Amino acid sequence: MDKERMIETIRSGMPERRWRHVQGVIETSIVLAERFGADPAKAELAAILHDLAKYWPVDRMEAYIREEGVDLDVLDYDKELWHAPAGAYAAAKDFGVADAEVLDAVRWHTSGRESMTRLDRVVCLADYMEPSREFPGVERIRELAESDLDAALAAGFDSTIRFLLDKGKRIYPLTVTARNGLIRTNTIT
């Protein structure tokens, strides 16, 4: 499927406000890819695709996750995580995306994972800090992202973990693993 048709299909499946977020993630992903040495074209494609399943009914997300059979453990956690693996599978199945690196960046943009690729980190961070995002700590994440991809992403994970703790919610283990991996490999303090 050509890029313009893909964009129109994805855009039609979400509210206009979410599409503005996606546009912000696209622009931010390209900037971060150029800044930190990831492939800007892959970053753009992953950003276009990252929320394609966000507004699907829960049963459709679950069906895609079960059909793919890869990330079944995510079904035991908050449904807010489900759109990422469902979207990665849909990108391959419904849009013909075959680039494993792009699909992984879509799959891990909400939870992270240990040993994230540069593209994974760029797209995940762009999702945290695109211009329309407003939450406590986002300005610090943006400042860190001027010079340190891993410190900025670790700050993003810290924010998510803090939010989940404050709400009394369970934390998906891969988010903790991703954060700890960034801390361990980069001695971020």
JSON list of C-alpha atoms in Angstrom, two decimals:
[
{"chain": "A", "resi": 1, "resn": "MET", "atom": "CA", "xyz": [0.00, 0.00, 0.00]},
{"chain": "A", "resi": 2, "resn": "ASP", "atom": "CA", "xyz": [1.36, 3.43, -0.87]},
{"chain": "A", "resi": 3, "resn": "LYS", "atom": "CA", "xyz": [2.10, 5.87, 1.94]},
{"chain": "A", "resi": 4, "resn": "GLU", "atom": "CA", "xyz": [-0.72, 8.32, 1.16]},
{"chain": "A", "resi": 5, "resn": "ARG", "atom": "CA", "xyz": [-3.36, 5.58, 1.15]},
{"chain": "A", "resi": 6, "resn": "MET", "atom": "CA", "xyz": [-1.91, 4.17, 4.37]},
{"chain": "A", "resi": 7, "resn": "ILE", "atom": "CA", "xyz": [-2.09, 7.59, 6.01]},
{"chain": "A", "resi": 8, "resn": "GLU", "atom": "CA", "xyz": [-5.70, 8.12, 4.92]},
{"chain": "A", "resi": 9, "resn": "THR", "atom": "CA", "xyz": [-6.73, 4.68, 6.16]},
{"chain": "A", "resi": 10, "resn": "ILE", "atom": "CA", "xyz": [-5.06, 5.19, 9.55]},
{"chain": "A", "resi": 11, "resn": "ARG", "atom": "CA", "xyz": [-6.31, 8.77, 9.89]},
{"chain": "A", "resi": 12, "resn": "SER", "atom": "CA", "xyz": [-9.91, 7.71, 9.21]},
{"chain": "A", "resi": 13, "resn": "GLY", "atom": "CA", "xyz": [-9.75, 5.28, 12.15]},
{"chain": "A", "resi": 14, "resn": "MET", "atom": "CA", "xyz": [-9.12, 7.88, 14.83]},
{"chain": "A", "resi": 15, "resn": "PRO", "atom": "CA", "xyz": [-10.40, 11.22, 16.10]},
{"chain": "A", "resi": 16, "resn": "GLU", "atom": "CA", "xyz": [-8.81, 14.37, 14.66]},
{"chain": "A", "resi": 17, "resn": "ARG", "atom": "CA", "xyz": [-7.11, 15.11, 17.98]},
{"chain": "A", "resi": 18, "resn": "ARG", "atom": "CA", "xyz": [-5.33, 11.74, 17.91]},
{"chain": "A", "resi": 19, "resn": "TRP", "atom": "CA", "xyz": [-4.30, 12.34, 14.31]},
{"chain": "A", "resi": 20, "resn": "ARG", "atom": "CA", "xyz": [-2.67, 15.63, 15.40]},
{"chain": "A", "resi": 21, "resn": "HIS", "atom": "CA", "xyz": [-0.76, 13.59, 17.99]},
{"chain": "A", "resi": 22, "resn": "VAL", "atom": "CA", "xyz": [0.35, 11.16, 15.27]},
{"chain": "A", "resi": 23, "resn": "GLN", "atom": "CA", "xyz": [1.53, 14.08, 13.14]},
{"chain": "A", "resi": 24, "resn": "GLY", "atom": "CA", "xyz": [3.52, 15.36, 16.12]},
{"chain": "A", "resi": 25, "resn": "VAL", "atom": "CA", "xyz": [5.09, 11.92, 16.60]},
{"chain": "A", "resi": 26, "resn": "ILE", "atom": "CA", "xyz": [5.98, 11.78, 12.90]},
{"chain": "A", "resi": 27, "resn": "GLU", "atom": "CA", "xyz": [7.71, 15.16, 12.98]},
{"chain": "A", "resi": 28, "resn": "THR", "atom": "CA", "xyz": [9.43, 14.48, 16.31]},
{"chain": "A", "resi": 29, "resn": "SER", "atom": "CA", "xyz": [10.57, 11.00, 15.22]},
{"chain": "A", "resi": 30, "resn": "ILE", "atom": "CA", "xyz": [12.24, 12.42, 12.13]},
{"chain": "A", "resi": 31, "resn": "VAL", "atom": "CA", "xyz": [14.03, 15.10, 14.17]},
{"chain": "A", "resi": 32, "resn": "LEU", "atom": "CA", "xyz": [15.18, 12.57, 16.79]},
{"chain": "A", "resi": 33, "resn": "ALA", "atom": "CA", "xyz": [16.27, 10.07, 14.12]},
{"chain": "A", "resi": 34, "resn": "GLU", "atom": "CA", "xyz": [18.41, 12.72, 12.45]},
{"chain": "A", "resi": 35, "resn": "ARG", "atom": "CA", "xyz": [19.78, 13.88, 15.81]},
{"chain": "A", "resi": 36, "resn": "PHE", "atom": "CA", "xyz": [20.65, 10.42, 17.13]},
{"chain": "A", "resi": 37, "resn": "GLY", "atom": "CA", "xyz": [21.56, 8.47, 14.00]},
{"chain": "A", "resi": 38, "resn": "ALA", "atom": "CA", "xyz": [18.47, 6.38, 13.27]},
{"chain": "A", "resi": 39, "resn": "ASP", "atom": "CA", "xyz": [16.96, 6.03, 9.81]},
{"chain": "A", "resi": 40, "resn": "PRO", "atom": "CA", "xyz": [14.55, 8.98, 9.35]},
{"chain": "A", "resi": 41, "resn": "ALA", "atom": "CA", "xyz": [12.45, 7.16, 6.73]},
{"chain": "A", "resi": 42, "resn": "LYS", "atom": "CA", "xyz": [11.94, 4.18, 9.04]},
{"chain": "A", "resi": 43, "resn": "ALA", "atom": "CA", "xyz": [11.20, 6.54, 11.94]},
{"chain": "A", "resi": 44, "resn": "GLU", "atom": "CA", "xyz": [8.57, 8.30, 9.84]},
{"chain": "A", "resi": 45, "resn": "LEU", "atom": "CA", "xyz": [6.90, 5.03, 8.81]},
{"chain": "A", "resi": 46, "resn": "ALA", "atom": "CA", "xyz": [6.87, 3.65, 12.36]},
{"chain": "A", "resi": 47, "resn": "ALA", "atom": "CA", "xyz": [5.42, 6.93, 13.63]},
{"chain": "A", "resi": 48, "resn": "ILE", "atom": "CA", "xyz": [2.66, 6.87, 11.00]},
{"chain": "A", "resi": 49, "resn": "LEU", "atom": "CA", "xyz": [1.77, 3.35, 12.09]},
{"chain": "A", "resi": 50, "resn": "HIS", "atom": "CA", "xyz": [2.29, 3.56, 15.86]},
{"chain": "A", "resi": 51, "resn": "ASP", "atom": "CA", "xyz": [-1.32, 4.28, 16.90]},
{"chain": "A", "resi": 52, "resn": "LEU", "atom": "CA", "xyz": [-3.16, 2.60, 14.04]},
{"chain": "A", "resi": 53, "resn": "ALA", "atom": "CA", "xyz": [-4.98, 0.22, 16.43]},
{"chain": "A", "resi": 54, "resn": "LYS", "atom": "CA", "xyz": [-5.47, 2.75, 19.26]},
{"chain": "A", "resi": 55, "resn": "TYR", "atom": "CA", "xyz": [-9.21, 3.18, 18.67]},
{"chain": "A", "resi": 56, "resn": "TRP", "atom": "CA", "xyz": [-10.04, -0.37, 17.72]},
{"chain": "A", "resi": 57, "resn": "PRO", "atom": "CA", "xyz": [-12.54, -2.23, 19.89]},
{"chain": "A", "resi": 58, "resn": "VAL", "atom": "CA", "xyz": [-10.79, -4.20, 22.62]},
{"chain": "A", "resi": 59, "resn": "ASP", "atom": "CA", "xyz": [-11.98, -7.52, 21.18]},
{"chain": "A", "resi": 60, "resn": "ARG", "atom": "CA", "xyz": [-10.38, -6.69, 17.80]},
{"chain": "A", "resi": 61, "resn": "MET", "atom": "CA", "xyz": [-7.06, -5.82, 19.46]},
{"chain": "A", "resi": 62, "resn": "GLU", "atom": "CA", "xyz": [-7.21, -9.05, 21.45]},
{"chain": "A", "resi": 63, "resn": "ALA", "atom": "CA", "xyz": [-8.02, -11.08, 18.33]},
{"chain": "A", "resi": 64, "resn": "TYR", "atom": "CA", "xyz": [-5.00, -9.66, 16.48]},
{"chain": "A", "resi": 65, "resn": "ILE", "atom": "CA", "xyz": [-2.72, -10.30, 19.45]},
{"chain": "A", "resi": 66, "resn": "ARG", "atom": "CA", "xyz": [-3.96, -13.88, 19.77]},
{"chain": "A", "resi": 67, "resn": "GLU", "atom": "CA", "xyz": [-3.76, -14.50, 16.02]},
{"chain": "A", "resi": 68, "resn": "GLU", "atom": "CA", "xyz": [-0.14, -13.37, 15.91]},
{"chain": "A", "resi": 69, "resn": "GLY", "atom": "CA", "xyz": [0.61, -15.32, 19.08]},
{"chain": "A", "resi": 70, "resn": "VAL", "atom": "CA", "xyz": [3.72, -13.32, 20.01]},
{"chain": "A", "resi": 71, "resn": "ASP", "atom": "CA", "xyz": [2.84, -10.95, 22.86]},
{"chain": "A", "resi": 72, "resn": "LEU", "atom": "CA", "xyz": [0.15, -12.93, 24.66]},
{"chain": "A", "resi": 73, "resn": "ASP", "atom": "CA", "xyz": [1.40, -11.86, 28.10]},
{"chain": "A", "resi": 74, "resn": "VAL", "atom": "CA", "xyz": [0.33, -8.28, 27.36]},
{"chain": "A", "resi": 75, "resn": "LEU", "atom": "CA", "xyz": [-3.28, -9.48, 27.59]},
{"chain": "A", "resi": 76, "resn": "ASP", "atom": "CA", "xyz": [-2.79, -9.85, 31.36]},
{"chain": "A", "resi": 77, "resn": "TYR", "atom": "CA", "xyz": [-2.04, -6.12, 31.68]},
{"chain": "A", "resi": 78, "resn": "ASP", "atom": "CA", "xyz": [-3.74, -2.80, 31.06]},
{"chain": "A", "resi": 79, "resn": "LYS", "atom": "CA", "xyz": [-5.62, -2.60, 27.77]},
{"chain": "A", "resi": 80, "resn": "GLU", "atom": "CA", "xyz": [-3.83, 0.70, 27.05]},
{"chain": "A", "resi": 81, "resn": "LEU", "atom": "CA", "xyz": [-0.84, -1.43, 26.05]},
{"chain": "A", "resi": 82, "resn": "TRP", "atom": "CA", "xyz": [-2.70, -3.63, 23.59]},
{"chain": "A", "resi": 83, "resn": "HIS", "atom": "CA", "xyz": [-2.77, -1.26, 20.63]},
{"chain": "A", "resi": 84, "resn": "ALA", "atom": "CA", "xyz": [1.00, -1.52, 20.19]},
{"chain": "A", "resi": 85, "resn": "PRO", "atom": "CA", "xyz": [1.34, -5.27, 19.49]},
{"chain": "A", "resi": 86, "resn": "ALA", "atom": "CA", "xyz": [-2.03, -5.31, 17.69]},
{"chain": "A", "resi": 87, "resn": "GLY", "atom": "CA", "xyz": [-0.85, -2.39, 15.56]},
{"chain": "A", "resi": 88, "resn": "ALA", "atom": "CA", "xyz": [2.46, -4.03, 14.73]},
{"chain": "A", "resi": 89, "resn": "TYR", "atom": "CA", "xyz": [0.67, -7.15, 13.55]},
{"chain": "A", "resi": 90, "resn": "ALA", "atom": "CA", "xyz": [-1.87, -5.07, 11.59]},
{"chain": "A", "resi": 91, "resn": "ALA", "atom": "CA", "xyz": [0.96, -3.11, 9.95]},
{"chain": "A", "resi": 92, "resn": "ALA", "atom": "CA", "xyz": [2.35, -6.38, 8.61]},
{"chain": "A", "resi": 93, "resn": "LYS", "atom": "CA", "xyz": [-0.91, -8.18, 7.90]},
{"chain": "A", "resi": 94, "resn": "ASP", "atom": "CA", "xyz": [-3.09, -5.35, 6.60]},
{"chain": "A", "resi": 95, "resn": "PHE", "atom": "CA", "xyz": [-0.57, -2.85, 5.23]},
{"chain": "A", "resi": 96, "resn": "GLY", "atom": "CA", "xyz": [2.15, -5.21, 4.01]},
{"chain": "A", "resi": 97, "resn": "VAL", "atom": "CA", "xyz": [4.95, -3.69, 6.10]},
{"chain": "A", "resi": 98, "resn": "ALA", "atom": "CA", "xyz": [7.77, -6.23, 6.16]},
{"chain": "A", "resi": 99, "resn": "ASP", "atom": "CA", "xyz": [10.56, -4.25, 7.83]},
{"chain": "A", "resi": 100, "resn": "ALA", "atom": "CA", "xyz": [11.11, -5.96, 11.19]},
{"chain": "A", "resi": 101, "resn": "GLU", "atom": "CA", "xyz": [12.78, -2.88, 12.65]},
{"chain": "A", "resi": 102, "resn": "VAL", "atom": "CA", "xyz": [9.77, -0.69, 11.84]},
{"chain": "A", "resi": 103, "resn": "LEU", "atom": "CA", "xyz": [7.35, -3.32, 13.16]},
{"chain": "A", "resi": 104, "resn": "ASP", "atom": "CA", "xyz": [9.35, -3.60, 16.40]},
{"chain": "A", "resi": 105, "resn": "ALA", "atom": "CA", "xyz": [9.31, 0.18, 16.86]},
{"chain": "A", "resi": 106, "resn": "VAL", "atom": "CA", "xyz": [5.50, 0.06, 16.60]},
{"chain": "A", "resi": 107, "resn": "ARG", "atom": "CA", "xyz": [5.28, -2.98, 18.90]},
{"chain": "A", "resi": 108, "resn": "TRP", "atom": "CA", "xyz": [7.43, -1.47, 21.69]},
{"chain": "A", "resi": 109, "resn": "HIS", "atom": "CA", "xyz": [6.39, 2.20, 21.55]},
{"chain": "A", "resi": 110, "resn": "THR", "atom": "CA", "xyz": [4.21, 1.94, 24.69]},
{"chain": "A", "resi": 111, "resn": "SER", "atom": "CA", "xyz": [6.07, -0.49, 26.92]},
{"chain": "A", "resi": 112, "resn": "GLY", "atom": "CA", "xyz": [9.65, -0.47, 25.75]},
{"chain": "A", "resi": 113, "resn": "ARG", "atom": "CA", "xyz": [11.82, -3.55, 26.08]},
{"chain": "A", "resi": 114, "resn": "GLU", "atom": "CA", "xyz": [15.32, -4.45, 27.11]},
{"chain": "A", "resi": 115, "resn": "SER", "atom": "CA", "xyz": [17.96, -3.77, 24.47]},
{"chain": "A", "resi": 116, "resn": "MET", "atom": "CA", "xyz": [15.76, -1.40, 22.47]},
{"chain": "A", "resi": 117, "resn": "THR", "atom": "CA", "xyz": [17.13, -0.53, 19.05]},
{"chain": "A", "resi": 118, "resn": "ARG", "atom": "CA", "xyz": [17.88, 3.07, 18.24]},
{"chain": "A", "resi": 119, "resn": "LEU", "atom": "CA", "xyz": [14.70, 3.21, 16.15]},
{"chain": "A", "resi": 120, "resn": "ASP", "atom": "CA", "xyz": [12.65, 1.72, 19.03]},
{"chain": "A", "resi": 121, "resn": "ARG", "atom": "CA", "xyz": [14.01, 4.41, 21.34]},
{"chain": "A", "resi": 122, "resn": "VAL", "atom": "CA", "xyz": [13.42, 7.25, 18.87]},
{"chain": "A", "resi": 123, "resn": "VAL", "atom": "CA", "xyz": [9.77, 6.36, 18.23]},
{"chain": "A", "resi": 124, "resn": "CYS", "atom": "CA", "xyz": [9.01, 5.64, 21.88]},
{"chain": "A", "resi": 125, "resn": "LEU", "atom": "CA", "xyz": [10.57, 8.94, 22.95]},
{"chain": "A", "resi": 126, "resn": "ALA", "atom": "CA", "xyz": [8.79, 10.86, 20.19]},
{"chain": "A", "resi": 127, "resn": "ASP", "atom": "CA", "xyz": [5.50, 9.46, 21.46]},
{"chain": "A", "resi": 128, "resn": "TYR", "atom": "CA", "xyz": [6.32, 10.78, 24.95]},
{"chain": "A", "resi": 129, "resn": "MET", "atom": "CA", "xyz": [7.43, 14.25, 23.97]},
{"chain": "A", "resi": 130, "resn": "GLU", "atom": "CA", "xyz": [5.75, 15.36, 20.75]},
{"chain": "A", "resi": 131, "resn": "PRO", "atom": "CA", "xyz": [4.63, 19.00, 20.95]},
{"chain": "A", "resi": 132, "resn": "SER", "atom": "CA", "xyz": [1.00, 18.39, 21.99]},
{"chain": "A", "resi": 133, "resn": "ARG", "atom": "CA", "xyz": [1.96, 16.26, 25.00]},
{"chain": "A", "resi": 134, "resn": "GLU", "atom": "CA", "xyz": [1.44, 17.97, 28.33]},
{"chain": "A", "resi": 135, "resn": "PHE", "atom": "CA", "xyz": [2.14, 16.20, 31.61]},
{"chain": "A", "resi": 136, "resn": "PRO", "atom": "CA", "xyz": [4.38, 16.85, 34.62]},
{"chain": "A", "resi": 137, "resn": "GLY", "atom": "CA", "xyz": [7.99, 16.32, 33.57]},
{"chain": "A", "resi": 138, "resn": "VAL", "atom": "CA", "xyz": [7.56, 16.53, 29.79]},
{"chain": "A", "resi": 139, "resn": "GLU", "atom": "CA", "xyz": [9.67, 19.70, 29.56]},
{"chain": "A", "resi": 140, "resn": "ARG", "atom": "CA", "xyz": [12.54, 17.94, 31.31]},
{"chain": "A", "resi": 141, "resn": "ILE", "atom": "CA", "xyz": [12.22, 15.03, 28.86]},
{"chain": "A", "resi": 142, "resn": "ARG", "atom": "CA", "xyz": [12.36, 17.50, 25.95]},
{"chain": "A", "resi": 143, "resn": "GLU", "atom": "CA", "xyz": [15.44, 19.18, 27.42]},
{"chain": "A", "resi": 144, "resn": "LEU", "atom": "CA", "xyz": [17.22, 15.85, 27.88]},
{"chain": "A", "resi": 145, "resn": "ALA", "atom": "CA", "xyz": [16.29, 14.87, 24.32]},
{"chain": "A", "resi": 146, "resn": "GLU", "atom": "CA", "xyz": [18.37, 17.74, 22.99]},
{"chain": "A", "resi": 147, "resn": "SER", "atom": "CA", "xyz": [21.52, 15.75, 23.76]},
{"chain": "A", "resi": 148, "resn": "ASP", "atom": "CA", "xyz": [20.84, 12.35, 25.33]},
{"chain": "A", "resi": 149, "resn": "LEU", "atom": "CA", "xyz": [18.35, 9.89, 23.81]},
{"chain": "A", "resi": 150, "resn": "ASP", "atom": "CA", "xyz": [18.68, 7.34, 26.59]},
{"chain": "A", "resi": 151, "resn": "ALA", "atom": "CA", "xyz": [18.43, 9.79, 29.51]},
{"chain": "A", "resi": 152, "resn": "ALA", "atom": "CA", "xyz": [15.32, 11.35, 27.94]},
{"chain": "A", "resi": 153, "resn": "LEU", "atom": "CA", "xyz": [13.69, 7.97, 27.40]},
{"chain": "A", "resi": 154, "resn": "ALA", "atom": "CA", "xyz": [14.56, 6.82, 30.92]},
{"chain": "A", "resi": 155, "resn": "ALA", "atom": "CA", "xyz": [12.89, 9.99, 32.22]},
{"chain": "A", "resi": 156, "resn": "GLY", "atom": "CA", "xyz": [9.85, 9.10, 30.14]},
{"chain": "A", "resi": 157, "resn": "PHE", "atom": "CA", "xyz": [9.69, 5.62, 31.62]},
{"chain": "A", "resi": 158, "resn": "ASP", "atom": "CA", "xyz": [10.15, 7.12, 35.10]},
{"chain": "A", "resi": 159, "resn": "SER", "atom": "CA", "xyz": [7.13, 9.35, 34.42]},
{"chain": "A", "resi": 160, "resn": "THR", "atom": "CA", "xyz": [5.01, 6.40, 33.30]},
{"chain": "A", "resi": 161, "resn": "ILE", "atom": "CA", "xyz": [6.02, 4.26, 36.26]},
{"chain": "A", "resi": 162, "resn": "ARG", "atom": "CA", "xyz": [5.32, 7.12, 38.69]},
{"chain": "A", "resi": 163, "resn": "PHE", "atom": "CA", "xyz": [1.90, 7.69, 37.11]},
{"chain": "A", "resi": 164, "resn": "LEU", "atom": "CA", "xyz": [1.00, 4.00, 37.36]},
{"chain": "A", "resi": 165, "resn": "LEU", "atom": "CA", "xyz": [2.19, 3.81, 40.97]},
{"chain": "A", "resi": 166, "resn": "ASP", "atom": "CA", "xyz": [0.14, 6.89, 41.87]},
{"chain": "A", "resi": 167, "resn": "LYS", "atom": "CA", "xyz": [-2.94, 5.30, 40.28]},
{"chain": "A", "resi": 168, "resn": "GLY", "atom": "CA", "xyz": [-2.33, 1.96, 42.01]},
{"chain": "A", "resi": 169, "resn": "LYS", "atom": "CA", "xyz": [-2.02, 0.18, 38.66]},
{"chain": "A", "resi": 170, "resn": "ARG", "atom": "CA", "xyz": [0.11, -2.78, 37.72]},
{"chain": "A", "resi": 171, "resn": "ILE", "atom": "CA", "xyz": [3.30, -2.05, 35.82]},
{"chain": "A", "resi": 172, "resn": "TYR", "atom": "CA", "xyz": [4.09, -4.07, 32.72]},
{"chain": "A", "resi": 173, "resn": "PRO", "atom": "CA", "xyz": [7.42, -5.79, 33.46]},
{"chain": "A", "resi": 174, "resn": "LEU", "atom": "CA", "xyz": [8.99, -4.84, 30.12]},
{"chain": "A", "resi": 175, "resn": "THR", "atom": "CA", "xyz": [8.67, -1.15, 31.01]},
{"chain": "A", "resi": 176, "resn": "VAL", "atom": "CA", "xyz": [10.76, -1.70, 34.14]},
{"chain": "A", "resi": 177, "resn": "THR", "atom": "CA", "xyz": [13.18, -3.87, 32.16]},
{"chain": "A", "resi": 178, "resn": "ALA", "atom": "CA", "xyz": [13.49, -1.20, 29.46]},
{"chain": "A", "resi": 179, "resn": "ARG", "atom": "CA", "xyz": [14.15, 1.53, 32.03]},
{"chain": "A", "resi": 180, "resn": "ASN", "atom": "CA", "xyz": [16.68, -0.59, 33.91]},
{"chain": "A", "resi": 181, "resn": "GLY", "atom": "CA", "xyz": [18.44, -1.46, 30.65]},
{"chain": "A", "resi": 182, "resn": "LEU", "atom": "CA", "xyz": [18.85, 2.22, 29.83]},
{"chain": "A", "resi": 183, "resn": "ILE", "atom": "CA", "xyz": [20.17, 2.93, 33.33]},
{"chain": "A", "resi": 184, "resn": "ARG", "atom": "CA", "xyz": [22.56, -0.03, 33.30]},
{"chain": "A", "resi": 185, "resn": "THR", "atom": "CA", "xyz": [24.05, 0.53, 29.85]},
{"chain": "A", "resi": 186, "resn": "ASN", "atom": "CA", "xyz": [24.36, 4.30, 30.12]},
{"chain": "A", "resi": 187, "resn": "THR", "atom": "CA", "xyz": [24.92, 4.84, 33.84]},
{"chain": "A", "resi": 188, "resn": "ILE", "atom": "CA", "xyz": [22.20, 7.47, 33.91]},
{"chain": "A", "resi": 189, "resn": "THR", "atom": "CA", "xyz": [21.70, 8.92, 37.37]}
]
